[in-house]
XYZ file of C-alpha atoms in Angstrom:
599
model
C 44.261 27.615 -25.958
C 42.743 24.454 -24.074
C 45.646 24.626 -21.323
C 44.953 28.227 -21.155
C 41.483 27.425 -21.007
C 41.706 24.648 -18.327
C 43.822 26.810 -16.486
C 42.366 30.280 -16.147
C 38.887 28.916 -16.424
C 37.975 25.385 -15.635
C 39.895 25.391 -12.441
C 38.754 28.413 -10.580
C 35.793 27.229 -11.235
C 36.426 23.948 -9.903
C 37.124 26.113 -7.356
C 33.922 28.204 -6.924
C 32.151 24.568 -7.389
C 33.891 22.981 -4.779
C 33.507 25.402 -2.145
C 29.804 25.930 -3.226
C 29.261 22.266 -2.994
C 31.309 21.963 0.363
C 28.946 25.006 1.986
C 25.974 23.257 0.967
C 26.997 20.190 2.469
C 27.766 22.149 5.784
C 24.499 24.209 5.395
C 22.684 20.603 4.752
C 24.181 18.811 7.270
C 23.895 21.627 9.655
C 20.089 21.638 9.266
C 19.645 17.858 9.241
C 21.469 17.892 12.727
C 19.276 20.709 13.760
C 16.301 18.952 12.589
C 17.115 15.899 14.400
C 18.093 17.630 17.351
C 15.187 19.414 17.668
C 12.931 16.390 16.684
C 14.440 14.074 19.723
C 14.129 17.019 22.139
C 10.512 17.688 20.839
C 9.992 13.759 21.131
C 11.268 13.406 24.376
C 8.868 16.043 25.343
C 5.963 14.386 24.298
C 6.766 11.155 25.375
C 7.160 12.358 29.139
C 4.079 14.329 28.845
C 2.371 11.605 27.301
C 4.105 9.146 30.511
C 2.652 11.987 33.037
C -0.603 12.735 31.000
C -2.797 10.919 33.334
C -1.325 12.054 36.099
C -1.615 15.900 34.840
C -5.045 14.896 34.240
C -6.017 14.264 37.024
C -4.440 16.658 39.006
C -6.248 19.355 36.919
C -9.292 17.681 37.815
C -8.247 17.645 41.520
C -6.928 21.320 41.521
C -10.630 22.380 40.161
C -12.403 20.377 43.574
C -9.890 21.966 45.405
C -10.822 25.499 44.772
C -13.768 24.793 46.330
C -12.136 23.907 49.725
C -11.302 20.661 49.900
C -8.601 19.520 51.803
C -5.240 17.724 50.288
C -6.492 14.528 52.682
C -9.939 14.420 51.204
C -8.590 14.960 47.449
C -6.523 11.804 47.880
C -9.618 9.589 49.119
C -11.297 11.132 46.233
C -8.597 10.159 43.797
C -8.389 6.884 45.209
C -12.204 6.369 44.671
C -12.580 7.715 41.489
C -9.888 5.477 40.012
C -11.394 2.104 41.935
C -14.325 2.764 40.000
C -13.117 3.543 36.747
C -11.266 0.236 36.953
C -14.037 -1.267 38.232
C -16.669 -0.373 35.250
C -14.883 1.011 32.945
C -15.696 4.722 33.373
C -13.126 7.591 33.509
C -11.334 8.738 36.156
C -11.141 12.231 35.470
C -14.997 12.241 34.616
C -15.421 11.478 38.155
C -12.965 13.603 39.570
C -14.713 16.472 37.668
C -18.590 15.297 37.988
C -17.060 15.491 42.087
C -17.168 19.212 41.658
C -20.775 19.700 40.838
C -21.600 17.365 43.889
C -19.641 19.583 46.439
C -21.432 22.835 44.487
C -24.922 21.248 45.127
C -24.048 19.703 48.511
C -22.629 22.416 49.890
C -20.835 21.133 53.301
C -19.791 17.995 53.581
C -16.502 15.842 54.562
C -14.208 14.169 52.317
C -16.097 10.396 53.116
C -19.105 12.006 51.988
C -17.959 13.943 49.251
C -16.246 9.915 47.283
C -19.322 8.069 48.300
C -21.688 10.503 46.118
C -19.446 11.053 43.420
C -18.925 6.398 43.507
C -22.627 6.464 43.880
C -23.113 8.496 40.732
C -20.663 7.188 38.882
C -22.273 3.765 39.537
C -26.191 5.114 38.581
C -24.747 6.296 35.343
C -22.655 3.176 34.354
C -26.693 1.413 35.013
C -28.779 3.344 33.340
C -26.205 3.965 30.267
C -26.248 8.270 31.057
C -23.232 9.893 31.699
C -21.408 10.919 34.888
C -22.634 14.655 34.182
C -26.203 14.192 34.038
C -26.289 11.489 36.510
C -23.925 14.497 38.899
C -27.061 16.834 37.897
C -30.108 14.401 39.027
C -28.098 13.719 42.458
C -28.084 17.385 43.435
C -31.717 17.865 41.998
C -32.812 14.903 43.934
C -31.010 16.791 47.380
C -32.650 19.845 46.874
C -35.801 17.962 47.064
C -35.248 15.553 49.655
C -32.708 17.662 51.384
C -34.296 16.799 55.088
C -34.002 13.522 54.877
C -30.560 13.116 53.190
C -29.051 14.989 56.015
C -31.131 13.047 58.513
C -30.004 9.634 56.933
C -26.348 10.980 56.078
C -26.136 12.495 52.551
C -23.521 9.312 52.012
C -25.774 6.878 52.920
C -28.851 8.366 51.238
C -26.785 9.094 47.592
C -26.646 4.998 47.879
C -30.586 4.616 48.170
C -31.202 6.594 45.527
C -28.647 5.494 43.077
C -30.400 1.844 44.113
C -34.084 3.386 43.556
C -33.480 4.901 40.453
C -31.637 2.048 38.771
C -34.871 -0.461 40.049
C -36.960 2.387 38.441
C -35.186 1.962 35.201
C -35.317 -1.521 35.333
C -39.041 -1.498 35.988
C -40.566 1.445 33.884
C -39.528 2.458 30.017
C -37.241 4.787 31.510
C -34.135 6.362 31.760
C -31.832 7.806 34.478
C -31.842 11.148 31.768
C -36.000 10.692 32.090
C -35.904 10.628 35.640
C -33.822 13.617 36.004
C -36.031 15.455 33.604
C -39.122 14.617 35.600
C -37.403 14.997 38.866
C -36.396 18.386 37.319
C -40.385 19.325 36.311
C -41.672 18.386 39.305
C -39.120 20.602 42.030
C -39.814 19.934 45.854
C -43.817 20.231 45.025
C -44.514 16.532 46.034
C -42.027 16.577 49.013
C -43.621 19.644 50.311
C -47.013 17.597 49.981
C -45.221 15.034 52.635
C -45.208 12.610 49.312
C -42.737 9.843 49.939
C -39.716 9.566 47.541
C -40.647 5.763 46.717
C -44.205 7.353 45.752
C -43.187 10.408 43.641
C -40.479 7.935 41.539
C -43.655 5.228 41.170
C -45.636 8.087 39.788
C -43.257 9.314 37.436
C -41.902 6.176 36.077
C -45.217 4.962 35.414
C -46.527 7.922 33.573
C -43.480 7.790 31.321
C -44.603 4.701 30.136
C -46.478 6.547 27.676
C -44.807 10.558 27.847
C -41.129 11.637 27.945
C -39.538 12.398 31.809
C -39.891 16.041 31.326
C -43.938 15.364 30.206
C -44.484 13.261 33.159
C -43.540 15.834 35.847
C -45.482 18.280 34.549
C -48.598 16.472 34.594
C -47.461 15.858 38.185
C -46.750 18.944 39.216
C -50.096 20.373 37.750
C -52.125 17.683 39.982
C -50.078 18.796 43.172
C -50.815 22.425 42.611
C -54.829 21.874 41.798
C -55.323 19.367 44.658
C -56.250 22.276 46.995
C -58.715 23.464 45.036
C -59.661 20.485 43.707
C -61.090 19.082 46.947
C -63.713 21.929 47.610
C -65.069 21.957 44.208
C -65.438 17.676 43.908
C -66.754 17.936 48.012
C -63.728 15.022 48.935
C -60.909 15.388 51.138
C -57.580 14.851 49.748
C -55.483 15.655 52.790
C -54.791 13.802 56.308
C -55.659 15.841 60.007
C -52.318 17.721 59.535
C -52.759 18.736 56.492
C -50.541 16.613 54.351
C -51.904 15.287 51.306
C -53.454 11.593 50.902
C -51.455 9.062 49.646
C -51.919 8.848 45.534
C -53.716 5.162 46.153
C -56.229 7.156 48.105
C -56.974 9.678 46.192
C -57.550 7.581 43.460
C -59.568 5.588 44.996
C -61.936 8.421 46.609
C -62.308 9.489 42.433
C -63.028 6.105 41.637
C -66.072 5.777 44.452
C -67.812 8.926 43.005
C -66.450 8.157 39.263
C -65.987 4.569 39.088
C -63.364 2.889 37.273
C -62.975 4.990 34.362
C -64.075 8.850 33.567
C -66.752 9.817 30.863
C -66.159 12.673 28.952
C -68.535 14.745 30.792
C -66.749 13.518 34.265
C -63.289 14.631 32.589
C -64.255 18.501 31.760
C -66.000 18.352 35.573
C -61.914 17.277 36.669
C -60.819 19.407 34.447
C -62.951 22.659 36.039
C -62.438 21.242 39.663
C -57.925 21.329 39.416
C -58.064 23.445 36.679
C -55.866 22.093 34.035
C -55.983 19.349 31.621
C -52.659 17.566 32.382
C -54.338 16.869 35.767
C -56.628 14.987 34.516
C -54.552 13.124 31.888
C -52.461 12.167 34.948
C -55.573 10.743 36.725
C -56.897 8.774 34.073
C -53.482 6.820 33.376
C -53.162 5.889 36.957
C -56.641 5.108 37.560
C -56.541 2.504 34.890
C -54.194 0.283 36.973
C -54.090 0.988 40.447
C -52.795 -2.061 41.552
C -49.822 -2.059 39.332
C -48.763 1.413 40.934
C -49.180 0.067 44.640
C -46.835 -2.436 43.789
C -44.354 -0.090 42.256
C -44.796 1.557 45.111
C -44.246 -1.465 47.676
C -41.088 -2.253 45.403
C -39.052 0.752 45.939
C -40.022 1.211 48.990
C -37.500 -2.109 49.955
C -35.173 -0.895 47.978
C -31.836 -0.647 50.590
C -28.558 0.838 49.587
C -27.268 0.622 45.977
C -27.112 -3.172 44.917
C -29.289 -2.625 42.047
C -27.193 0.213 40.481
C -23.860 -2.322 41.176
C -25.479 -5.120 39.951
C -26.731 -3.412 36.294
C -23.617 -1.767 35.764
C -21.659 -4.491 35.981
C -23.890 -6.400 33.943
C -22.818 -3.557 31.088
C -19.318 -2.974 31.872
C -17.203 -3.288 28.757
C -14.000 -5.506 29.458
C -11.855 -3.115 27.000
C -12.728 0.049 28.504
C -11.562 -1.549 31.701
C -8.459 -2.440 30.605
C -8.039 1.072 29.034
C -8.831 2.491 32.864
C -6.798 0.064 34.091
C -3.733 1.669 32.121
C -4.631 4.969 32.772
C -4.678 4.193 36.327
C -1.149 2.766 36.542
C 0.192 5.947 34.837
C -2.030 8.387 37.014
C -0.536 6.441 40.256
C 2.743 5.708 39.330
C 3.495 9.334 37.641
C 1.129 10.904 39.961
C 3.782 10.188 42.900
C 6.200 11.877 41.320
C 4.207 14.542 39.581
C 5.110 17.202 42.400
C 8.657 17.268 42.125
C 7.898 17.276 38.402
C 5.793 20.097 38.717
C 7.977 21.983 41.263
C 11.167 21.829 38.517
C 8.144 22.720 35.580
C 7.533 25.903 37.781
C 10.916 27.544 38.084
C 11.536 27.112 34.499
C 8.462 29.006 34.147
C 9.738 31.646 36.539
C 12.930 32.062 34.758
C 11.113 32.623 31.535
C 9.485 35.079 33.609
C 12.555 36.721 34.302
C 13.546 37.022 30.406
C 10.582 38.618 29.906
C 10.825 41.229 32.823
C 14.496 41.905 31.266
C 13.157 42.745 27.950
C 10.155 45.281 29.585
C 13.058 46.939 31.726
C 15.805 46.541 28.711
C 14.084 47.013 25.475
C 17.277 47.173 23.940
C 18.321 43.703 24.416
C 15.125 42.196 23.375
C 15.711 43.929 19.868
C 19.477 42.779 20.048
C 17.691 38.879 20.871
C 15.352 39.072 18.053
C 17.947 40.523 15.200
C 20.099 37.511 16.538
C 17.435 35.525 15.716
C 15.993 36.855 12.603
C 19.583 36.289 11.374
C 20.079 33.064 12.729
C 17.139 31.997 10.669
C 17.979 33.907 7.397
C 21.124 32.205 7.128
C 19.455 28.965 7.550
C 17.200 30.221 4.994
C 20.048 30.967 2.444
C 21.182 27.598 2.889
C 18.387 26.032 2.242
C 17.578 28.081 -0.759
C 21.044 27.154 -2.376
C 20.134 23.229 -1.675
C 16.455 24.013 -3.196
C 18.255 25.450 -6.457
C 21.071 22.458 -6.118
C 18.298 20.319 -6.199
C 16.206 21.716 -8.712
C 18.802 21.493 -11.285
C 19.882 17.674 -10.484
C 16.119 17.115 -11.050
C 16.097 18.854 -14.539
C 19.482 16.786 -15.121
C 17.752 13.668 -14.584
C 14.855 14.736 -16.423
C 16.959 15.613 -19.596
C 18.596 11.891 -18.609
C 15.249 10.352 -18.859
C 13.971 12.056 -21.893
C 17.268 11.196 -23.865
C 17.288 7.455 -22.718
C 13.044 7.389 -23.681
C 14.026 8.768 -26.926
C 16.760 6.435 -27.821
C 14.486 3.646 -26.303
C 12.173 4.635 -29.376
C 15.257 4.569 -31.865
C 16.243 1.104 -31.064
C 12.533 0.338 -31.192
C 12.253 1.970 -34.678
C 15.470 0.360 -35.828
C 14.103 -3.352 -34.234
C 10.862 -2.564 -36.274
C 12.824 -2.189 -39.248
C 14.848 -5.309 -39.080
C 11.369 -6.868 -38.618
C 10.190 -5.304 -41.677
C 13.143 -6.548 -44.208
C 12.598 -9.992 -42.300
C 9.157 -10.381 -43.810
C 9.577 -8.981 -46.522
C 12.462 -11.748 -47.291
C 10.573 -14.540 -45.843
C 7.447 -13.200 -48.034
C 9.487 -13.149 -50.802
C 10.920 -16.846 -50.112
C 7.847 -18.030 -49.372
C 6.546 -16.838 -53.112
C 9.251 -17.967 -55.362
C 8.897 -21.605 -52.797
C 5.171 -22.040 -54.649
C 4.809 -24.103 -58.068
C 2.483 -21.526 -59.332
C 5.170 -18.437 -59.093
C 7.265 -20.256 -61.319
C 4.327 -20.821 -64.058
C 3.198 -17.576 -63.983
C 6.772 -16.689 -64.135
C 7.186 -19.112 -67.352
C 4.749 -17.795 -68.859
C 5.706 -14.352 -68.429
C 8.923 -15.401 -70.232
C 7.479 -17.215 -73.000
C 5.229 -14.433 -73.831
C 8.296 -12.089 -73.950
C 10.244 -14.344 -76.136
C 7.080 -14.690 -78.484
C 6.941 -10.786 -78.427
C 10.488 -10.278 -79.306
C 10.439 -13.295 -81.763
C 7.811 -11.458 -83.569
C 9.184 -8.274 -83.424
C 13.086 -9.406 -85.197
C 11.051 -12.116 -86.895
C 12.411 -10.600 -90.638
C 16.081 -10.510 -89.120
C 15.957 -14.020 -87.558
C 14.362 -15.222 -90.390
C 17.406 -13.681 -92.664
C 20.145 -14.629 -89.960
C 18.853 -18.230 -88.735
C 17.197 -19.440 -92.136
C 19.945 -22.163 -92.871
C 20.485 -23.601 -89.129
C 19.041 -27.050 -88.774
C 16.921 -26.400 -86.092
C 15.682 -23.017 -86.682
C 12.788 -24.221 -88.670
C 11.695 -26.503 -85.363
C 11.891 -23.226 -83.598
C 10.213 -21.140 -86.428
C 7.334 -24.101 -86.695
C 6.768 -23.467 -83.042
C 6.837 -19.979 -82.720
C 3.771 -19.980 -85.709
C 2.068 -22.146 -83.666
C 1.685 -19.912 -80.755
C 0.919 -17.060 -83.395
C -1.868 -18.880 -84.679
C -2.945 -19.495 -81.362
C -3.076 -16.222 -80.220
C -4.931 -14.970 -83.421
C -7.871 -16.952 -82.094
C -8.552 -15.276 -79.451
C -11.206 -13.097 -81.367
C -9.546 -9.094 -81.654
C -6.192 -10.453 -82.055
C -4.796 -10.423 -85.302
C -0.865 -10.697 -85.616
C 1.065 -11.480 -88.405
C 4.572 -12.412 -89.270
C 6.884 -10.168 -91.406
C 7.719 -13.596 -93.767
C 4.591 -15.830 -93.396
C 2.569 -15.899 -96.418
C -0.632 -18.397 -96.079
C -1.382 -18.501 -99.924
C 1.033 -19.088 -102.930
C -0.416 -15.684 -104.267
C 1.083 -12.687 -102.219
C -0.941 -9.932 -103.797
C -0.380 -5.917 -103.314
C -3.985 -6.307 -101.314
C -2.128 -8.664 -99.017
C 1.036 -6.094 -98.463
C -0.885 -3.251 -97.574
C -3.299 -4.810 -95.106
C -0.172 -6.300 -93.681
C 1.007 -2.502 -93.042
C -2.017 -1.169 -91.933
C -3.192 -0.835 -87.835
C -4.444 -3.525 -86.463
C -6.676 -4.675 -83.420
C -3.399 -5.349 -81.668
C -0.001 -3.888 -83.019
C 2.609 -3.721 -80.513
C 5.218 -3.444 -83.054
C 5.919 -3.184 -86.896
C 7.750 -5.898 -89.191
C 9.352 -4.142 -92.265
C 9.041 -7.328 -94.293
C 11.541 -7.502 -97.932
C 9.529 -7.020 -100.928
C 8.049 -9.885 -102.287
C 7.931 -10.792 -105.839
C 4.359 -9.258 -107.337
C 4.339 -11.156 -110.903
C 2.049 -14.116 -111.823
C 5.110 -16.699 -110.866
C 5.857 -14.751 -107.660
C 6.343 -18.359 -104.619
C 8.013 -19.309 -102.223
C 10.481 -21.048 -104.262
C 11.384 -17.711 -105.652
C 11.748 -15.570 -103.028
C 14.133 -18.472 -101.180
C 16.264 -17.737 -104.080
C 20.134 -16.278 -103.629
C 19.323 -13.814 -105.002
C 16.400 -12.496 -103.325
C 17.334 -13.545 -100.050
C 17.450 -10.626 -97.305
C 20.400 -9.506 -95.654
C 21.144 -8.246 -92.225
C 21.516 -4.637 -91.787
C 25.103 -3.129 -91.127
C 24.939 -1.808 -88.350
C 23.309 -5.414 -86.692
C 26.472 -6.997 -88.744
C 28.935 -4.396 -87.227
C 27.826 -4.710 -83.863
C 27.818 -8.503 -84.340
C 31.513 -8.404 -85.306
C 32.970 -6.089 -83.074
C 34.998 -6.876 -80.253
C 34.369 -5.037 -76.992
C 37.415 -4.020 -74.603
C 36.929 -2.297 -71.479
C 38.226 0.857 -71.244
C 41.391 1.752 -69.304
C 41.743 4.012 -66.429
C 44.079 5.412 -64.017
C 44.581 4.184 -60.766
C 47.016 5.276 -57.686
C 47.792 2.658 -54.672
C 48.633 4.373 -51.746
C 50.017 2.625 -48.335
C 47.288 2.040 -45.058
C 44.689 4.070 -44.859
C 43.216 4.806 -41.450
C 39.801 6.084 -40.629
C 39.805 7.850 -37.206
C 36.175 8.912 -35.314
C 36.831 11.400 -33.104
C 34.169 10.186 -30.272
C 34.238 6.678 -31.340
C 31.266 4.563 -33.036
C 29.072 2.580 -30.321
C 28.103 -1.150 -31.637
C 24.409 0.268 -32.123
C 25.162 3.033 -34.665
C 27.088 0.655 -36.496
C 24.471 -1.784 -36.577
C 22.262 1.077 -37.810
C 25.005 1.833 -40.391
C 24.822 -1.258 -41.447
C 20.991 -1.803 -41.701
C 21.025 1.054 -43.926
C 23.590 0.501 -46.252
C 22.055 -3.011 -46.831
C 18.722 -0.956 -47.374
């Protein structure tokens, strides 16, 4: 039956295994290569777009200013300047590249010099007054919407330099910002310019009332002074504007308020300001600057020298950050050296894009095959799937196989633990018991214990060892000392024992006999004592006589006298006898068997 067994069972099966086991492998294998395929053709990917990134980067950037109409030649001078500068203070290049786009939006038409030097010359104001490119991009095309006549009479190059150099000495000089100057820049509009106010005047102004307001604060305060200046003049009876109609410097004006005021305004002066341009932030404005005219002409006098943009170089490099250059510096290697070869790049990126183009024309004009493609597919993947649902059950039960392993080996890790406890156990107890029969006092108690037994039993056969022992020489030594105990015992008050043959008086009376048989304090055991002589000449002498001396009982005598044989029995020798286990013993079950049968 096993043969037939192994061989119409176990081995087809070996069978099915095998070739279950060897389709697994393929399935496993299969998806590992696919796996690692795919992951070094998805890595390789990556890495070469991460090699081009900054070169993609910037072309984006590029491809957005070129939309507006900017030529190839200018786009490379802009690239060119945008990564100087990034290098140079630690900005990024495709910040700049994009802030570029707002400047061409606000400037409207202007060449390819023009267009780097603006986008450098913000790039520089917001490295100095710690803004970003964006809102610095934002203040430069405010500022040319105000002072759009004169940046195109100075060159809108030249003139993004002077005031990138007057707004960083601005923020250097007043508790400012280049974000506050945009925002009171942004209140004020072309008001003051239209008033023929000077640009070194209207940024004195404004940085010196945002000593104590935000930017945004500031310019309208300004603004509502320009626009109430008209009006102003008639009702306070002063002039305020030149012979062509341009409005006074501020010094003037503030010092035509000051002849009729003096040096500061009551409160009754204030509402008369207030009435004459109509607002209150008009008057706010006045009273700040009033109360230090001199520090405003020389504010004034200040930025009026200011040339070009030295002051915007000078305090951005003073907080350029050495790591973000070096991080610009590697981004600039990659932009150039990728960016060379970025359009063939792009050119073979393009007709793979075309081609998956065509695929997808093919499937609008052949719907047919793009159902054929995505059963292929689906397939494809469900096969991969039944793969890797055999290795998921495959794996699953070698899990619960080691499981059960590890259970089985905790469990007989507990045994041996157990069976080590045990052993322990028996140990001490031996060592316990060694120790107690090693101590002096063990062995008295233990003496006693036996003497006290022996003067129990003595008692108990005292009639019989009286009768059997009576004529051995040193009996009566033994009999003398055994008394002695009695009597000591009978002192302890309760105790009252009494030998079956010890008589204390010549006189045994019948009183005598039947107290002898009645309960005591402490009976352990009865004495059937011989009868003693009851007359008037009834001693010791007589009852020692031959003829009244007791004799032992038969069946003592018998069992005295016989001789005991053991008893026969039967026994059969047969040849070796061998003991077989059919799955063997291990040498820890039989040191178990062995603890136990020692107990």
């Amino acid at each position: 039956m096993h043969v037939a067994l192994v061989d119409q069972v176990t081995k087809p099966l070996q069978g099915i295994t095998k070739e279950v086991q060897s389709s697994m492998e393929a399935g496993k294998q299969g998806m590992q290569n696919m796996a690692t395929g795919g992951a070094g053709l998805v890595a390789t990917g990556f890495a070469i777009q991460n090699a081009l990134m900054p070169a993609i980067e910037m072309d984006r950037k590029l491809g957005e200013v070129k939309s507006l109409g900017v030529i190839d030649e200018d786009l490379k001078q802009l690239s060119k300047t945008a990564l100087l500068t990034s290098v140079q203070y630690g900005k990024s290049a495709t910040d700049i590249v994009g802030a570029s786009y707002d400047i061409k939006s606000a400037f409207g038409d202007i060449n390819g010099a023009e267009l780097s030097d603006i986008t450098k010359s913000s790039a520089v104001l917001a490295a100095a007054t710690k803004a970003d490119t964006a809102t610095i991009t934002n203040y430069m095309g405010t500022m040319y919407g105000i002072f759009k006549n004169s940046a195109d009479e100075m060159g809108t190059g030249l003139w993004s330099k002077q005031v990138a150099g007057m707004t960083a000495q601005s923020v250097e000089m007043f508790k400012t910002t280049g974000a506050g100057m945009s925002s009171a820049f942004t209140s004020v509009g072309a008001n003051a310019t239209a008033a023929g106010i000077a640009m070194e005047e209207q940024m004195a102004i404004l940085g010196t009332l945002q000593s104590t307001m935000s930017g945004s604060e500031a310019g309208t305060k300004y603004r509502a002074f320009l626009g109430g200046v008209a009006k102003a003049q008639d009702e306070l009876g002063l002039s305020f504007t030149d012979s062509h109609g341009n409005m006074l410097p501020m010094l003037d004006i503030l010092e035509k308020l000051k002849g009729k005021y003096g040096d500061t305004l009551s409160v009754a002066e204030s509402a008369e300001l207030d009435k004459a341009f109509g607002t209150k932030e008009a008057t706010a404005m006045i009273k700040l600057l009033m109360a230090d005219t001199q520090g405003l002409a020389g504010s004034i006098e200040t930025l009026g020298q200011v040339q070009g943009m030295s002051k915007a170089e000078e305090m951005a490099s003073a907080m350029t950050d050495q790591w973000e250059r070096l991080q610009s510096v590697w981004f600039a290697v990659r932009a150039a050296v990728f960016g060379a070869i970025l359009p063939s790049i792009n050119a073979v990126v393009g007709q793979m894009a075309d081609g998956m183009m065509v695929i997808v024309g093919w499937t609008d004009e052949f719907p047919w095959l793009a159902e054929i493609l995505g059963y292929v597919a689906i397939a494809g993947l469900s096969l991969g799937g039944v793969v890797a649902t055999l290795s998921l059950a495959m794996g699953i039960g070698q899990m619960m196989s080691a499981g059960w392993a590890v259970t089985m080996t905790g469990l007989n890790s507990i045994m041996k633990l157990l069976r080590i406890t045990t052993i322990a156990s028996t140990a001490a107890a031996w060592l316990f018991n060694a120790a107690l029969w090693a101590n002096p006092i063990t062995w008295v108690v233990a003496g006693i214990a036996l003497l006290i037994g022996g003067v129990a039993a003595a008692i108990y056969w005292w009639d019989d060892l009286t009768a059997a022992f009576k004529d051995t020489a040193w009996f009566d030594v033994i009999a003398g000392a055994i008394e002695g105990i009695v009597d000591l015992l009978n002192m302890i008050p309760g105790v009252d024992i009494e030998l079956g043959s010890k008589v204390d008086t010549p006189e045994v009376s019948a009183a005598v006999q039947a107290e002898r048989n009645a309960p005591t304090s402490i009976q352990p055991m009865a004495f059937d004592a011989p009868e003693m002589p009851t007359g008037n000449g009834g001693s010791i002498a007589e009852y020692k006589q031959p003829g009244t001396v007791p004799t032992l009982p038969p069946s003592m005598v018998q069992n005295v006298m016989t001789t005991h044989k053991p008893q026969g029995g039967n026994m059969n020798s047969y040849g070796d006898v061998y003991i077989t286990a059919p799955n063997g013993i291990t040498p820890d079950q039989l040191a178990e068997w062995d603890e136990l049968n020692a107990g």
